[in-house]
Structures are given as C-alpha cells and as structure tokens.
Short mmCIF file of C-alpha atoms in Angstrom, two decimals:
data_model
loop_
_atom_site.label_atom_id
_atom_site.label_comp_id
_atom_site.label_asym_id
_atom_site.label_seq_id
_atom_site.Cartn_x
_atom_site.Cartn_y
_atom_site.Cartn_z
CA UNK A 786 -125.09 -63.00 36.48
CA UNK A 787 -124.93 -66.49 35.43
CA UNK A 788 -126.85 -69.11 37.36
CA UNK A 789 -125.12 -72.26 36.03
CA UNK A 790 -123.79 -75.09 38.14
CA UNK A 791 -120.01 -74.58 37.00
CA UNK A 792 -120.37 -70.80 37.76
CA UNK A 793 -121.70 -71.48 41.27
CA UNK A 794 -119.18 -74.10 41.75
CA UNK A 795 -116.35 -71.82 40.77
CA UNK A 796 -116.94 -70.18 44.20
CA UNK A 797 -115.85 -73.48 46.16
CA UNK A 798 -112.34 -72.65 46.75
CA UNK A 799 -113.01 -69.11 47.62
CA UNK A 800 -115.60 -70.40 50.10
CA UNK A 801 -113.21 -72.98 51.61
CA UNK A 802 -110.52 -70.42 51.93
CA UNK A 803 -113.04 -68.04 54.04
CA UNK A 804 -114.19 -70.72 56.07
CA UNK A 805 -110.69 -72.35 56.87
CA UNK A 806 -109.90 -68.83 58.39
CA UNK A 807 -112.76 -68.85 60.86
CA UNK A 808 -113.04 -70.00 64.37
CA UNK A 809 -115.46 -72.34 65.54
CA UNK A 810 -117.27 -69.71 67.49
CA UNK A 811 -117.46 -67.69 64.05
CA UNK A 812 -118.77 -70.82 62.18
CA UNK A 813 -121.36 -71.09 64.88
CA UNK A 814 -122.35 -67.39 64.55
CA UNK A 815 -123.00 -67.89 60.52
CA UNK A 816 -125.65 -70.16 61.64
CA UNK A 817 -127.29 -67.98 64.09
CA UNK A 818 -129.95 -65.21 63.79
CA UNK A 819 -129.09 -61.91 65.21
CA UNK A 820 -132.54 -60.83 66.09
CA UNK A 821 -133.72 -61.59 69.56
CA UNK A 822 -136.96 -62.99 70.71
CA UNK A 823 -137.73 -59.78 72.37
CA UNK A 824 -137.14 -57.87 69.10
CA UNK A 825 -139.35 -60.29 67.32
CA UNK A 826 -142.12 -59.92 69.98
CA UNK A 827 -141.57 -56.11 69.72
CA UNK A 828 -142.25 -56.17 66.20
CA UNK A 829 -145.51 -58.31 66.47
CA UNK A 830 -146.84 -55.99 69.30
CA UNK A 831 -146.52 -53.10 67.30
CA UNK A 832 -149.06 -54.35 64.72
CA UNK A 833 -146.62 -56.13 62.55
CA UNK A 834 -146.22 -59.75 61.89
CA UNK A 835 -143.27 -62.10 62.47
CA UNK A 836 -140.42 -61.45 59.84
CA UNK A 837 -142.10 -58.27 58.68
CA UNK A 838 -138.64 -57.10 57.43
CA UNK A 839 -135.85 -59.62 56.57
CA UNK A 840 -134.03 -60.81 59.68
CA UNK A 841 -130.41 -60.85 59.61
CA UNK A 842 -128.43 -63.95 60.39
CA UNK A 843 -124.89 -64.52 60.43
CA UNK A 844 -122.24 -62.23 58.74
CA UNK A 845 -118.75 -61.50 60.09
CA UNK A 846 -117.71 -58.12 59.26
CA UNK A 847 -113.98 -58.78 59.83
CA UNK A 848 -113.72 -61.08 56.83
CA UNK A 849 -116.24 -59.44 54.54
CA UNK A 850 -119.35 -61.57 55.19
CA UNK A 851 -122.55 -59.68 55.22
CA UNK A 852 -125.42 -61.33 57.05
CA UNK A 853 -128.01 -63.17 55.11
CA UNK A 854 -131.49 -61.51 55.47
CA UNK A 855 -134.17 -63.99 55.70
CA UNK A 856 -137.83 -63.38 54.48
CA UNK A 857 -138.76 -66.97 53.60
CA UNK A 858 -139.46 -70.17 55.04
CA UNK A 859 -141.13 -73.57 54.12
CA UNK A 860 -144.73 -71.85 53.93
CA UNK A 861 -143.58 -69.02 51.70
CA UNK A 862 -142.46 -65.59 51.71
CA UNK A 863 -143.37 -63.82 54.83
CA UNK A 864 -141.74 -60.27 54.57
CA UNK A 865 -143.97 -57.40 53.61
CA UNK A 866 -147.50 -56.42 53.63
CA UNK A 867 -148.85 -59.68 55.28
CA UNK A 868 -150.55 -60.49 51.89
CA UNK A 869 -148.33 -63.27 50.81
CA UNK A 870 -149.53 -66.85 50.01
CA UNK A 871 -149.23 -69.47 52.76
CA UNK A 872 -148.46 -72.91 51.85
CA UNK A 873 -148.96 -76.09 53.81
CA UNK A 874 -146.20 -76.84 56.27
CA UNK A 875 -143.40 -79.33 54.97
CA UNK A 876 -144.63 -82.41 57.02
CA UNK A 877 -148.15 -82.14 55.53
CA UNK A 878 -146.80 -81.61 51.85
CA UNK A 879 -144.46 -84.59 52.43
CA UNK A 880 -147.47 -86.74 53.34
CA UNK A 881 -148.77 -86.22 49.93
CA UNK A 882 -145.61 -87.76 48.19
CA UNK A 883 -146.24 -85.40 45.33
CA UNK A 884 -142.72 -84.53 43.97
CA UNK A 885 -144.56 -82.13 41.24
CA UNK A 886 -146.27 -80.31 44.03
CA UNK A 887 -142.90 -79.39 45.55
CA UNK A 888 -141.63 -77.88 42.29
CA UNK A 889 -144.73 -76.01 41.86
CA UNK A 890 -144.51 -74.59 45.38
CA UNK A 891 -140.91 -73.93 44.62
CA UNK A 892 -141.95 -71.90 41.51
CA UNK A 893 -144.64 -70.02 43.43
CA UNK A 894 -142.30 -68.91 46.24
CA UNK A 895 -139.83 -67.82 43.72
CA UNK A 896 -142.43 -65.61 41.89
CA UNK A 897 -143.57 -64.04 45.05
CA UNK A 898 -139.95 -63.26 45.96
CA UNK A 899 -139.16 -61.73 42.62
CA UNK A 900 -142.31 -59.68 42.69
CA UNK A 901 -141.44 -58.37 46.11
CA UNK A 902 -138.08 -57.12 44.90
CA UNK A 903 -135.89 -59.87 46.27
CA UNK A 904 -133.18 -61.15 44.05
CA UNK A 905 -131.80 -64.33 45.68
CA UNK A 906 -133.65 -67.55 46.83
CA UNK A 907 -131.98 -69.95 49.26
CA UNK A 908 -133.55 -73.23 49.84
CA UNK A 909 -131.31 -74.96 52.38
CA UNK A 910 -133.61 -74.59 55.21
CA UNK A 911 -136.67 -75.21 53.39
CA UNK A 912 -135.19 -78.48 51.97
CA UNK A 913 -133.91 -79.72 55.37
CA UNK A 914 -137.56 -79.23 56.75
CA UNK A 915 -139.10 -80.95 53.89
CA UNK A 916 -136.60 -83.77 54.18
CA UNK A 917 -137.34 -83.91 58.19
CA UNK A 918 -141.01 -83.72 57.24
CA UNK A 919 -140.66 -86.72 54.74
CA UNK A 920 -138.41 -88.74 56.96
CA UNK A 921 -140.67 -88.25 59.93
CA UNK A 922 -143.54 -89.89 57.97
CA UNK A 923 -141.06 -92.55 56.95
CA UNK A 924 -139.92 -93.24 60.47
CA UNK A 925 -143.62 -93.57 61.51
CA UNK A 926 -143.82 -95.95 58.51
CA UNK A 927 -146.95 -94.11 56.95
CA UNK A 928 -147.64 -93.66 53.31
CA UNK A 929 -150.42 -91.65 51.97
CA UNK A 930 -151.30 -94.28 49.34
CA UNK A 931 -149.56 -97.42 50.47
CA UNK A 932 -150.11 -97.75 54.45
CA UNK A 933 -146.96 -99.10 55.85
CA UNK A 934 -143.74 -99.11 53.83
CA UNK A 935 -140.76 -101.33 54.70
CA UNK A 936 -138.28 -100.35 51.80
CA UNK A 937 -136.01 -97.62 53.19
CA UNK A 938 -134.23 -97.32 49.76
CA UNK A 939 -137.63 -96.32 48.27
CA UNK A 940 -138.29 -94.02 51.19
CA UNK A 941 -135.08 -92.18 50.79
CA UNK A 942 -135.68 -91.99 47.28
CA UNK A 943 -139.00 -90.16 47.62
CA UNK A 944 -137.61 -87.66 49.90
CA UNK A 945 -134.65 -86.98 47.48
CA UNK A 946 -136.97 -86.64 44.54
CA UNK A 947 -139.17 -84.05 46.56
CA UNK A 948 -136.00 -82.00 47.48
CA UNK A 949 -134.78 -81.98 43.86
CA UNK A 950 -138.40 -80.87 42.69
CA UNK A 951 -138.50 -78.07 45.23
CA UNK A 952 -134.94 -76.91 44.30
CA UNK A 953 -135.89 -77.18 40.63
CA UNK A 954 -138.98 -74.97 41.27
CA UNK A 955 -136.82 -72.03 42.82
CA UNK A 956 -134.04 -72.18 40.27
#
C-alpha cells in the first residue's frame, strides 16, 4: 500500500461523500466508543488490564464503515500482554518543549505496534492530547527553560512543531 500524501488525499472525495450521507446522530456515533464502563471494569476485574484487547469505536454497518479498534494512547501501546513501554503523559512531555523527543516517542510507539502485529497507526487523539498539554502549559505561561513566556505566536509554533515531530515519528 502506498503511504504518500497524494495517495491519502485521493480518498478525500470518497470520505466527503460518505460523511455527507450521515445524520448528525451517526456522525456523533463515529466519535464514540462502543465498550461500556462496566465492560471495561469487568475486563480489569478478570485479571486483565484496561484495553487488553482493542476496543471498538464508531463504525456504521449500513454505510460500510467498520469500527476503529483502539489499542494505543498518548502513553503508548496498551493492548496485549501488559509488557508495553509506558511513556510519560503528553502534558509532562510538553513541559520539555523537546520536539525531537516527540518524534522518538512516535517512532517507538510505531515499532511496538508493528511488533504486536498491528498494521495501522492513528495519531489524532494523541496529537490533540499533546496539543492540549502544550497549550495548558502555555496558558499557564510556563516554560521549562524561560520562565514566563508572553509571545503567543512562539507558543503556537512550539505546539505545532511537537505535533509535527510526533506525526513524523509514527509515519
């Protein structure tokens, strides 16, 4: 399978066509998990950890959309044996303002997923959480190496760079 930008963008019209046919309720469903809290707790009480198996979310059978199966988060791959690497949460990583670190974490998570037999990596949740972490630090006006920062444009640029590096790491 090609993984070029042009190849990925070739699906834009098809995706728009599908989304245009969906009701508001269906669109909301696509952003929702289908595993209840009770089911998650039952897994954990059975000696397993959270997200031991990939949890489905979204999916609409009527239009041919399979659910996404989630097995990762901003701290790494969580499905499987419970022997995965756990990275610091995104807000803590954001406090380092180290964009190269984000790229290395993205690479490490990708390698773990591939070694686990997973074939696709999605990063929108993680990128959002990284951005949230960075912007929370920014709103607080804290920088790990400069104390208070007042230049909003520079802050936005740091968050953008971290997101791009993380995405580059998982590509």
